[in-house]
XYZ file of C-alpha atoms in Angstrom:
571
model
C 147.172 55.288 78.329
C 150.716 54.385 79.385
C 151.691 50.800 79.976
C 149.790 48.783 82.596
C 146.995 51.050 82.126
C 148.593 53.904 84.298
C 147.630 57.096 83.644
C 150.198 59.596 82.684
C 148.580 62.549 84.608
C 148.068 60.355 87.668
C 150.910 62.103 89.336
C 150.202 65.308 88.461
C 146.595 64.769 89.595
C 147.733 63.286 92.918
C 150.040 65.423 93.870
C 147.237 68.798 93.282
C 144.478 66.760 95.852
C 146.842 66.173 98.196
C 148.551 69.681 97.860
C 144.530 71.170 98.327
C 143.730 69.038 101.731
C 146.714 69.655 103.192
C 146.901 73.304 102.657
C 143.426 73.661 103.984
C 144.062 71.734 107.215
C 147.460 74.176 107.705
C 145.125 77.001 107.265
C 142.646 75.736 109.510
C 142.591 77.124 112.861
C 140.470 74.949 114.408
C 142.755 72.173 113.396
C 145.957 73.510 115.060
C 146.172 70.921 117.665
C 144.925 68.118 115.155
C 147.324 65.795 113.505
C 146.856 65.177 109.633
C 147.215 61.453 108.686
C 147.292 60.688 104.801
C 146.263 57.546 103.843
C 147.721 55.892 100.163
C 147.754 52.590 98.540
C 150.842 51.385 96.421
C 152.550 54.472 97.449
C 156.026 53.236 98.662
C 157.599 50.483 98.285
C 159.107 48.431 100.959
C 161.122 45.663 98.799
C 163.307 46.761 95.679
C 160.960 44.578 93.497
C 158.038 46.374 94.621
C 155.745 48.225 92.406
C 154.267 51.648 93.738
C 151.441 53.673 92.237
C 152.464 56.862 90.060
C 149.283 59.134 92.108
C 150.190 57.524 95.679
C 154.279 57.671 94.842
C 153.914 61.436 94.061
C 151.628 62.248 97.214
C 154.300 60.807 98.921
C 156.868 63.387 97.843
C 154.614 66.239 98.302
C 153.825 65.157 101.683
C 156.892 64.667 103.036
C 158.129 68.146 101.885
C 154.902 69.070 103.908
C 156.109 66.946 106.826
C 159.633 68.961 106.658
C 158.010 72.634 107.083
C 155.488 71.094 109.653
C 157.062 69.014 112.695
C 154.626 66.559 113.768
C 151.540 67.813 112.078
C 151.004 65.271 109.455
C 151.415 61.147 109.297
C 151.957 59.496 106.360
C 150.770 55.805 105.599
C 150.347 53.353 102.897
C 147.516 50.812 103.622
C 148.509 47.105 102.869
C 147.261 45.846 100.091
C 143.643 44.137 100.370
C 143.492 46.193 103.272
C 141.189 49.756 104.001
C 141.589 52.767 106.507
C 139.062 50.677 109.312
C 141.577 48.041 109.042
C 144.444 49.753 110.377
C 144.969 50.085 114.349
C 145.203 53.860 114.380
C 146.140 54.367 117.682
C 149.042 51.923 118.232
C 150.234 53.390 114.737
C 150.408 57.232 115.872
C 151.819 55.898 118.907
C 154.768 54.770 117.153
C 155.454 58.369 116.812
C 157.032 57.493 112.978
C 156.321 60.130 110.694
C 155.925 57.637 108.102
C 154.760 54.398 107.720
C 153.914 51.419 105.899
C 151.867 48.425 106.473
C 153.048 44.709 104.997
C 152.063 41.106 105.835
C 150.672 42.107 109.326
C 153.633 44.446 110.238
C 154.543 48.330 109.875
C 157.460 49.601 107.750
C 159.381 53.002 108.343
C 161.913 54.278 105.589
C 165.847 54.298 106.334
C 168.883 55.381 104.589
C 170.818 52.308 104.160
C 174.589 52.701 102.931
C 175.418 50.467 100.020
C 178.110 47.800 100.073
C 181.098 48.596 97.866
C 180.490 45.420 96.074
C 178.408 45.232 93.084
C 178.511 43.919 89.374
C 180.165 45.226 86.467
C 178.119 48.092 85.233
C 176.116 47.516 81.496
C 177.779 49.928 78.695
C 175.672 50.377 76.026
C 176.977 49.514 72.460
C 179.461 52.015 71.114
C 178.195 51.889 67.491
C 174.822 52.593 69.619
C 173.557 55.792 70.277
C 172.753 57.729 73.821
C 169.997 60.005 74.125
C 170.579 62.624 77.048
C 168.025 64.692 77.766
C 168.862 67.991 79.625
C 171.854 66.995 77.866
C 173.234 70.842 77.302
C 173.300 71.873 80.666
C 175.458 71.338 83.868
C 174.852 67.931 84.694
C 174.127 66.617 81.119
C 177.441 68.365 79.885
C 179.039 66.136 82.813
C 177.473 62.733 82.159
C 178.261 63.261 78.569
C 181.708 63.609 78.999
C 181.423 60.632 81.254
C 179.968 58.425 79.026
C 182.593 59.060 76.185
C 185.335 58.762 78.538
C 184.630 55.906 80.686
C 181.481 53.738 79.488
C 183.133 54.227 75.261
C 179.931 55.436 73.862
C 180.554 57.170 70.386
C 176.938 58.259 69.174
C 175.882 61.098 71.445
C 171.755 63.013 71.014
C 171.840 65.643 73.435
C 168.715 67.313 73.775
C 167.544 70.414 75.319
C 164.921 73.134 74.870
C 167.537 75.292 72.807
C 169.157 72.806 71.488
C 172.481 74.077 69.755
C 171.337 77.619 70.658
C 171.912 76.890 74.057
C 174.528 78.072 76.443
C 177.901 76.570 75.925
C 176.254 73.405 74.005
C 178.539 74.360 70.772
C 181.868 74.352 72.844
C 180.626 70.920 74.526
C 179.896 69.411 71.030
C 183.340 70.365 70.035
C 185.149 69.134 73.147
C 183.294 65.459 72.868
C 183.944 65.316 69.230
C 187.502 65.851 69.998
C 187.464 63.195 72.280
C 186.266 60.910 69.287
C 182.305 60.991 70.026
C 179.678 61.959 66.988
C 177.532 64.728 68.448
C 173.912 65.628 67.676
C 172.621 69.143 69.755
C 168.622 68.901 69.262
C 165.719 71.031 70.525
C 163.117 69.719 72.176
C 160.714 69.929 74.726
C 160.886 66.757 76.057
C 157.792 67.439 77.873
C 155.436 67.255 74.732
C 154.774 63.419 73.945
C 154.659 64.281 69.938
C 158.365 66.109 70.453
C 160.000 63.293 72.346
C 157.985 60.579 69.684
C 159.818 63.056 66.995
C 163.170 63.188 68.602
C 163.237 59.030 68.754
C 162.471 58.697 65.192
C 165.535 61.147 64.144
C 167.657 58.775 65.654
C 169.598 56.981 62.629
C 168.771 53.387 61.936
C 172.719 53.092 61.559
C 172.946 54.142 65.057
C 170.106 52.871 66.646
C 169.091 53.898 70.352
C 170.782 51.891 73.174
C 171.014 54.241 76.091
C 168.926 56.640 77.764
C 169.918 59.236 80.414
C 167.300 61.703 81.650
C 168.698 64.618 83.301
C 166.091 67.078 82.443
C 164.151 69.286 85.006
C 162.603 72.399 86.419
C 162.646 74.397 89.257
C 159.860 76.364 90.795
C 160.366 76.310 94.807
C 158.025 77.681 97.239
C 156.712 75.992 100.395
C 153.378 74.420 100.724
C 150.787 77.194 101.232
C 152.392 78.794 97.737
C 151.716 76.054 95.626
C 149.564 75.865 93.024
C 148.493 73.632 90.484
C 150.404 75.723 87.801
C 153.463 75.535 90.013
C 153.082 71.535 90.664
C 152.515 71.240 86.436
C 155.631 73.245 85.525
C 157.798 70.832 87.141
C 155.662 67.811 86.210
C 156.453 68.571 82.736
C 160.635 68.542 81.779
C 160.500 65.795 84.730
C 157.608 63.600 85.305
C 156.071 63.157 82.014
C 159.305 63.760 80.083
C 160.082 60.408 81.821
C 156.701 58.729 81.169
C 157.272 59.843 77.675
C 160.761 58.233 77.373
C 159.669 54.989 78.794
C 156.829 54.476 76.611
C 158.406 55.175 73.839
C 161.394 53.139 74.295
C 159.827 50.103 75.394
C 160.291 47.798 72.243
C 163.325 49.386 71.886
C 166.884 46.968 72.725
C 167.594 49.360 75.472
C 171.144 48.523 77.490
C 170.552 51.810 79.393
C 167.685 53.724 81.014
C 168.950 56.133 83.867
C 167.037 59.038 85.093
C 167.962 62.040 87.511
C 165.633 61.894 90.605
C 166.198 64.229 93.343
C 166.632 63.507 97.176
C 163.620 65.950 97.587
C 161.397 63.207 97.359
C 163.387 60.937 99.387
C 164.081 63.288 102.009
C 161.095 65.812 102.110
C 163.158 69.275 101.235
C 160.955 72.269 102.284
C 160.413 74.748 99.860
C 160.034 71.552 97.090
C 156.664 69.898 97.596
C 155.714 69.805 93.677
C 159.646 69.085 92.769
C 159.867 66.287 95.472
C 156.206 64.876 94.259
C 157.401 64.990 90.275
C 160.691 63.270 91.225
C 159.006 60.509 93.047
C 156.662 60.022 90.411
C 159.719 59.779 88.355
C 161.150 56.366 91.072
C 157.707 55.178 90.663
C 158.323 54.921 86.394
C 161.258 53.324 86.872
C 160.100 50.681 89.310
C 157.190 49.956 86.600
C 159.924 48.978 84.017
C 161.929 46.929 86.374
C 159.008 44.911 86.924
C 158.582 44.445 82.943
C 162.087 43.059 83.057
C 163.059 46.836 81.324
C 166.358 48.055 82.235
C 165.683 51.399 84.582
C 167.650 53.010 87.794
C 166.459 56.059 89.085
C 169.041 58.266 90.720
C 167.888 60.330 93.408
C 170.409 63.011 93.379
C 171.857 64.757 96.470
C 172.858 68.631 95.593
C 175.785 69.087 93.522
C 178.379 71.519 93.451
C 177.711 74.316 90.782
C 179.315 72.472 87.157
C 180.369 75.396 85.440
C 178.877 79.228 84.349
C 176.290 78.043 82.756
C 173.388 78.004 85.329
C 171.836 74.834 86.626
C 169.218 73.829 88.564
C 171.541 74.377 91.479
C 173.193 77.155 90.683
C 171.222 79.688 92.122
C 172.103 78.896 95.607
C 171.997 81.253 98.171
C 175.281 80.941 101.116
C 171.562 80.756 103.325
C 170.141 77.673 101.379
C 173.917 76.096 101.537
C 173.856 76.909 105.210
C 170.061 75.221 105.609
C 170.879 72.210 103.680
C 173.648 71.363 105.807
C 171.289 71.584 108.619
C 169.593 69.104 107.334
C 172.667 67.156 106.798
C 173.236 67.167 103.510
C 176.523 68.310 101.714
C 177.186 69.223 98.283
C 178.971 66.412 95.946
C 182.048 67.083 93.699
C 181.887 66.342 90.169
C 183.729 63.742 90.654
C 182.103 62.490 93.480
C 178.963 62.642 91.377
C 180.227 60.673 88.710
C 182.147 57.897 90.907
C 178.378 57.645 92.618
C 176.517 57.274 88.778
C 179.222 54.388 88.489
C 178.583 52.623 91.497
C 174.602 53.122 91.105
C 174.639 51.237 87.949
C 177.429 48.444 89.290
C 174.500 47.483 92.415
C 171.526 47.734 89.666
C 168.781 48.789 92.023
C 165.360 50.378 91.066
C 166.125 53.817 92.697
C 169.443 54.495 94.188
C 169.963 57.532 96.488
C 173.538 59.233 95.587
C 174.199 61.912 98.540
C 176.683 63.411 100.419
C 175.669 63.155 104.170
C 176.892 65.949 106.667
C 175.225 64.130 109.596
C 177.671 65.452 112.620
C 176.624 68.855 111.404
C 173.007 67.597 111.943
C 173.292 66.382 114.932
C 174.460 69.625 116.181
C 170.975 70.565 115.533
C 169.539 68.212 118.384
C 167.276 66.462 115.872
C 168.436 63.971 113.611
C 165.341 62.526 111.720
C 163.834 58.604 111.891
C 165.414 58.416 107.795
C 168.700 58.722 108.904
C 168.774 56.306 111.338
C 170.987 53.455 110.547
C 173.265 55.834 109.098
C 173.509 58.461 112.220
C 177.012 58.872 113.587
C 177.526 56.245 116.499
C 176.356 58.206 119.719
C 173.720 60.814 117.677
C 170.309 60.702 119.015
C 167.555 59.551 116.454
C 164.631 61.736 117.928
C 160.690 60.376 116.768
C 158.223 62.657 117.505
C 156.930 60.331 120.840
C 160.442 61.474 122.296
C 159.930 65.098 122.247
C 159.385 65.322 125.724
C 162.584 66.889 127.020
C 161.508 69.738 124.239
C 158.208 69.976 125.749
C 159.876 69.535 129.675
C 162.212 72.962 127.881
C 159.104 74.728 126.895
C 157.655 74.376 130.182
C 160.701 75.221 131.734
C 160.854 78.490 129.557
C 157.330 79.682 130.329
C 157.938 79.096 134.397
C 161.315 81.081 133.695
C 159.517 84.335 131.959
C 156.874 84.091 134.814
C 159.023 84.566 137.727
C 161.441 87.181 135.791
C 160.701 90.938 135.839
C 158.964 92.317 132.577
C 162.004 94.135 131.778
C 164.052 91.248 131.951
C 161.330 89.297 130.512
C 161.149 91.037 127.477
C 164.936 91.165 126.590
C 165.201 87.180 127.265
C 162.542 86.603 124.416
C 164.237 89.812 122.221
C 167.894 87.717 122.924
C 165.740 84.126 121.944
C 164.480 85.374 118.920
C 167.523 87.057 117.252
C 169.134 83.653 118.115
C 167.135 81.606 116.220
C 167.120 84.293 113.391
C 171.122 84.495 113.243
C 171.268 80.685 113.288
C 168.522 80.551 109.989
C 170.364 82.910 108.489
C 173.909 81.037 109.141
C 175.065 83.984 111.474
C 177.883 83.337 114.026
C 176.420 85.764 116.399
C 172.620 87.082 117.562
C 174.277 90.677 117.619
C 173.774 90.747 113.889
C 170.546 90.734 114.122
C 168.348 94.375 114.579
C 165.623 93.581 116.237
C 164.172 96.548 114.729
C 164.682 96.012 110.968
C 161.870 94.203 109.268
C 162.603 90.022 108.881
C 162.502 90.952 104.906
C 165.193 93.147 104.780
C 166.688 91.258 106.970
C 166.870 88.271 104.219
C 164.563 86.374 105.341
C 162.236 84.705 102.623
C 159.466 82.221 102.492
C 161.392 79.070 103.127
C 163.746 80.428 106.058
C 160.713 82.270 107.608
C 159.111 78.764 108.130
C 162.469 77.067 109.495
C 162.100 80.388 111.673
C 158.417 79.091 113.051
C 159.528 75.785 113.680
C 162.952 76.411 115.892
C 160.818 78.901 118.237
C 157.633 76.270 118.152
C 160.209 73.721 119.637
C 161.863 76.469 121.967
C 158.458 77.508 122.993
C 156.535 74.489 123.042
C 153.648 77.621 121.266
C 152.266 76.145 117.676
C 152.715 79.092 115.991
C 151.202 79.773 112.361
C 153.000 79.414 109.004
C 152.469 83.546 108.617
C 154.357 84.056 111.946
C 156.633 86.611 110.574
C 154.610 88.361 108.283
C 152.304 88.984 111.234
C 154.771 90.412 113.556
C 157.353 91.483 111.233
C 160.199 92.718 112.994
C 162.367 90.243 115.416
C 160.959 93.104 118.330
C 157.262 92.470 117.143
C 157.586 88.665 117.318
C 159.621 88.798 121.067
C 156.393 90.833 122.145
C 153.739 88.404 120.823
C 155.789 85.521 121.998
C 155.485 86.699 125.522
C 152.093 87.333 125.186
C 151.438 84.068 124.384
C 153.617 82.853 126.854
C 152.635 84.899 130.006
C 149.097 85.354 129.078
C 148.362 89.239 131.173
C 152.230 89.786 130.854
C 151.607 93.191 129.233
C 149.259 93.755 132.016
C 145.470 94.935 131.957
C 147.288 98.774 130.344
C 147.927 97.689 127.127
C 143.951 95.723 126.497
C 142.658 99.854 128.205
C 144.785 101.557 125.874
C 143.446 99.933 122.847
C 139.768 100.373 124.625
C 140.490 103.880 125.010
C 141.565 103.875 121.105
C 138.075 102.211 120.342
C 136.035 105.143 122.614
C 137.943 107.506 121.361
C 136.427 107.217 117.843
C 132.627 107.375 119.276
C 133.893 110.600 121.338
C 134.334 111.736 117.798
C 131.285 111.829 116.760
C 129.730 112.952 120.006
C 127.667 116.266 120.069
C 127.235 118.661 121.961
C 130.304 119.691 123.660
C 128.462 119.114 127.068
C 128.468 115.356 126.313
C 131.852 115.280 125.604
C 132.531 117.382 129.293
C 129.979 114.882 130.521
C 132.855 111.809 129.661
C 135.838 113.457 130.819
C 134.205 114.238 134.169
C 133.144 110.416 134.161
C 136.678 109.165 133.195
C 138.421 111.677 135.671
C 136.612 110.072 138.353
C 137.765 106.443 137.461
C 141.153 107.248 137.843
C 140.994 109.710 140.827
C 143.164 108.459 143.622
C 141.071 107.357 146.065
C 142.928 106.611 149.723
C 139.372 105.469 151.409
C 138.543 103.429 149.138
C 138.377 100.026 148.957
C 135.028 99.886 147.796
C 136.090 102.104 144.854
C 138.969 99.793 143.995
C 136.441 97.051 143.973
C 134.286 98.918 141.963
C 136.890 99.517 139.450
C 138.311 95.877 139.382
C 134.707 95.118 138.349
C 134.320 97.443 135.567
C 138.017 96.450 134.314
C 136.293 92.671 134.352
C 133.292 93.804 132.495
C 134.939 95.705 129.831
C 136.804 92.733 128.884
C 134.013 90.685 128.813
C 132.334 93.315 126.568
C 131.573 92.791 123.334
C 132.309 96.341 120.495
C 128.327 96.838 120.731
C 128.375 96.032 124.848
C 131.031 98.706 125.039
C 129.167 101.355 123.287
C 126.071 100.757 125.282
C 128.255 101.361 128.223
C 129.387 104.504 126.724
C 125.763 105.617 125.927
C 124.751 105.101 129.441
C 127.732 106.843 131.073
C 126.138 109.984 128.348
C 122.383 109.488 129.481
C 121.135 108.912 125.771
């Protein structure tokens, strides 16, 4: 058991309930007009001082990545404490339209971005003749707060540790360049996610050079939005993260510790898409920290914005697609400098706060997105609209605007207005200046589309259409043509006209014809068809006649029809 009786795969656990209920009310039809509200206790905090539960901290990360590829499909709230579900006003809570909340001493909580004050205190350096463990420490962002330490905090007495150790990337070159700069350097493997390994790696530390610092930079990627996720998925990020943290404070707790800092992400903060299990590790990670504060442990958790790509080596962020740069900055954030980076480690530690968040806001480029979310409220550009989702009702007014629009047009003109909307949208996820680029005939795959920008896809022509469209929109119509047509389908209900539901009749009697013998039968049909669509000047009785079968076919079941069909043959 970890301290305070917490159990270390509490997160883990969490985080693969919540990730099951909420995947099965996305895949449930019946639910598509329902709104999912998840319920947690000691989940968030809403004072610096204030404890949160590892399980409820990490369904809290999860959910709010679920919250970012679903628009107003799912509530989050934390019950106050002493408190149960039947205790909680449910309607005047959804009617705050919030997409989170928290409930405290009679009153509801919603998260903000707050920017810190430049002020703060003089940051803690840990002993030089100390040493620094820094975990991760061999890649991109451990090379960089190794350097920093040496440099700027005078700490001589370096552990880095990674998986490979000194067989990784670049880690001999680094060793040599902080050695120059008058720093002892030790490159050890380890898989910091194995409690014996990290217990192992402590007790190397020299007795000479006893531990003073600790900087956890270590983590894992596996990105895929909700309905990918799995439990192995949600585990292999728990591991180099989560528990690698767990590990670390457990096993440092009697030790005289002037430094504990570990590398959060945003993702939990902010609800990335595409990074449910990496947002739900990450806050599991805040929720660690805030445990040791309340100890009276040193701890700061660093929720990291992206950075910039370090150097060669590969990083978490290096992989970055010019599409994912081009979505994040939708979402309004940018990527930080090195040095930007670094000067915001420096000020984290001068405020010493629980969990800090260190990113680079793009928010004017957000707000050229006409939704700037509830989070970034008090830090929105003055004159940028904060939308909730109880002030969607211009979007809705647009949607109904649309659909009266594509009724009154001709279906020519119809059709190329939804073709035009579609590649729009499309361009814009794929950070195209112009719709143009865009063939509506080439699949949305080869197009570049993937998992992630597919879902951004759904959501930009649910709010243009006003249509709650599925997660598997563009694998089910997969060409930008395919989509227009069952967008105006949905929209004009009858826009194709009664042609297109005969055709596919005529595809379905076409098989029994078939298997029809003899020949006369067949003749028998043809003459029977022929006669429904002979011309017929005198006939108004004939037109009613074949209004009414057109009504009864489509109220025909597959067995009704073949009755029919049987009939019209005399069997």
């Amino acid at each position: 058991m970890a301290p305070g009786g917490a159990d270390p795969a509490a997160g883990r656990r969490a985080a693969c309930s919540a990730l099951a209920t909420v995947q099965r009310f996305l895949a449930d039809d019946t639910c598509a007009g329902a709104r999912l509200v998840v319920v947690t206790r000691a989940g968030v905090a809403v004072r610096p001082d204030e404890q949160v539960a590892v399980g409820g901290a990490a369904v809290w990360g999860l959910v709010r990545s679920a919250q970012s590829e679903n628009p107003d499909r799912i509530t989050l709230f934390d019950l106050e404490p002493g408190t149960g579900p039947d205790d909680v006003p449910w309607r005047a809570v959804l009617g705050t339209g919030e997409p989170q909340l928290a409930a405290r001493e009679g009153g509801l909580y919603a998260p903000r971005l707050v920017r810190l004050t430049a002020e703060g205190t003089t940051p803690v350096a840990p002993d030089p003749e100390g040493s620094v463990l820094i975990t991760g420490g061999t890649g991109d962002l451990g090379g960089l707060v190794a350097r920093h330490l040496v440099a700027r905090y005078g700490a001589r007495h370096l552990v880095l540790a990674s998986r490979r150790g000194a067989d990784a990337p670049g880690a001999r070159e680094l060793r040599a360049e902080l050695e120059a700069a008058g720093a002892r350097v030790e490159l050890a493997a380890c898989d910091v996610s194995d409690r014996a390994a990290v217990a192992e790696l402590l007790a190397s530390v020299p007795a000479e050079h006893p531990l003073t610092g600790v900087v956890h930079t270590a983590g894992a990627l596996d990105d895929g939005v909700i309905p990918a996720l799995d439990q192995r998925r949600v585990a292999r990020v728990f591991g180099p993260k989560a528990d690698a943290a767990r590990h670390l404070d457990d096993l440092t707790r009697t030790a005289d510790l002037a430094l504990f800092v570990v590398f959060s992400s945003a993702a939990g903060v902010l609800g990335t898409p595409g990074q449910g299990n990496y947002a739900a590790a990450n806050q599991a990670v805040d929720a660690v920290v805030r445990a040791r504060r309340a100890a009276g442990l040193p701890g700061t958790s660093l929720a990291w914005g992206w950075w910039e790509r370090v150097r060669d080596s590969g990083g978490l962020t290096s992989g970055l697609s010019a599409t994912d740069r081009e979505r994040l900055a939708r979402q309004g954030v940018a990527p930080l400098t090195a040095a930007e980076g670094l000067a915001s480690f420096d000020a984290a530690l001068a405020h010493d706060l629980p969990v800090v968040v260190p990113v680079k806001l793009a928010l004017t480029a957000l707000a050229r997105t006409g939704e700037v979310p509830p989070l970034f409220r008090e830090v929105a550009p003055s004159g940028v609209t904060v939308l909730r989702a109880a002030d969607r009702g211009g979007a809705r007014d647009d949607a109904e605007d649309l659909r009266g629009r594509l009724t009154g047009m001709p279906p020519a003109e119809r059709d190329l207005h939804l073709r035009d909307l579609v590649c729009r949208q499309a361009a814009a996820v794929l950070g195209h200046a112009r719709a143009a680029t865009v063939d509506v005939n080439e699949p949305f795959a080869a197009l570049g589309f993937d998992s992630l920008t597919a879902v951004e896809l759904r959501n930009r022509l649910s709010r243009a259409t006003g249509l709650r469209l599925p997660a598997t929109l563009t694998f089910d119509h997969p060409t930008p043509l395919g989509l227009a047509r069952h967008l105006r389908d949905q929209l004009v209900p009858g826009s194709s006209g009664d042609l297109d539901w005969v055709l596919g009749e005529i595809d379905r009697i076409e098989g029994v014809l078939a298997r029809l013998e003899p020949e006369t039968a067949r003749a028998r049909v043809a003459d029977r068809l022929r006669s429904l669509l002979s011309p017929s000047d005198a006939s108004e009785a004939a037109e009613t006649r074949g209004a009414t079968l057109v009504e009864h076919l489509h109220a025909s079941s597959t067995e009704e029809l073949l009755q029919f069909v049987d009939r019209q043959l005399g069997a």
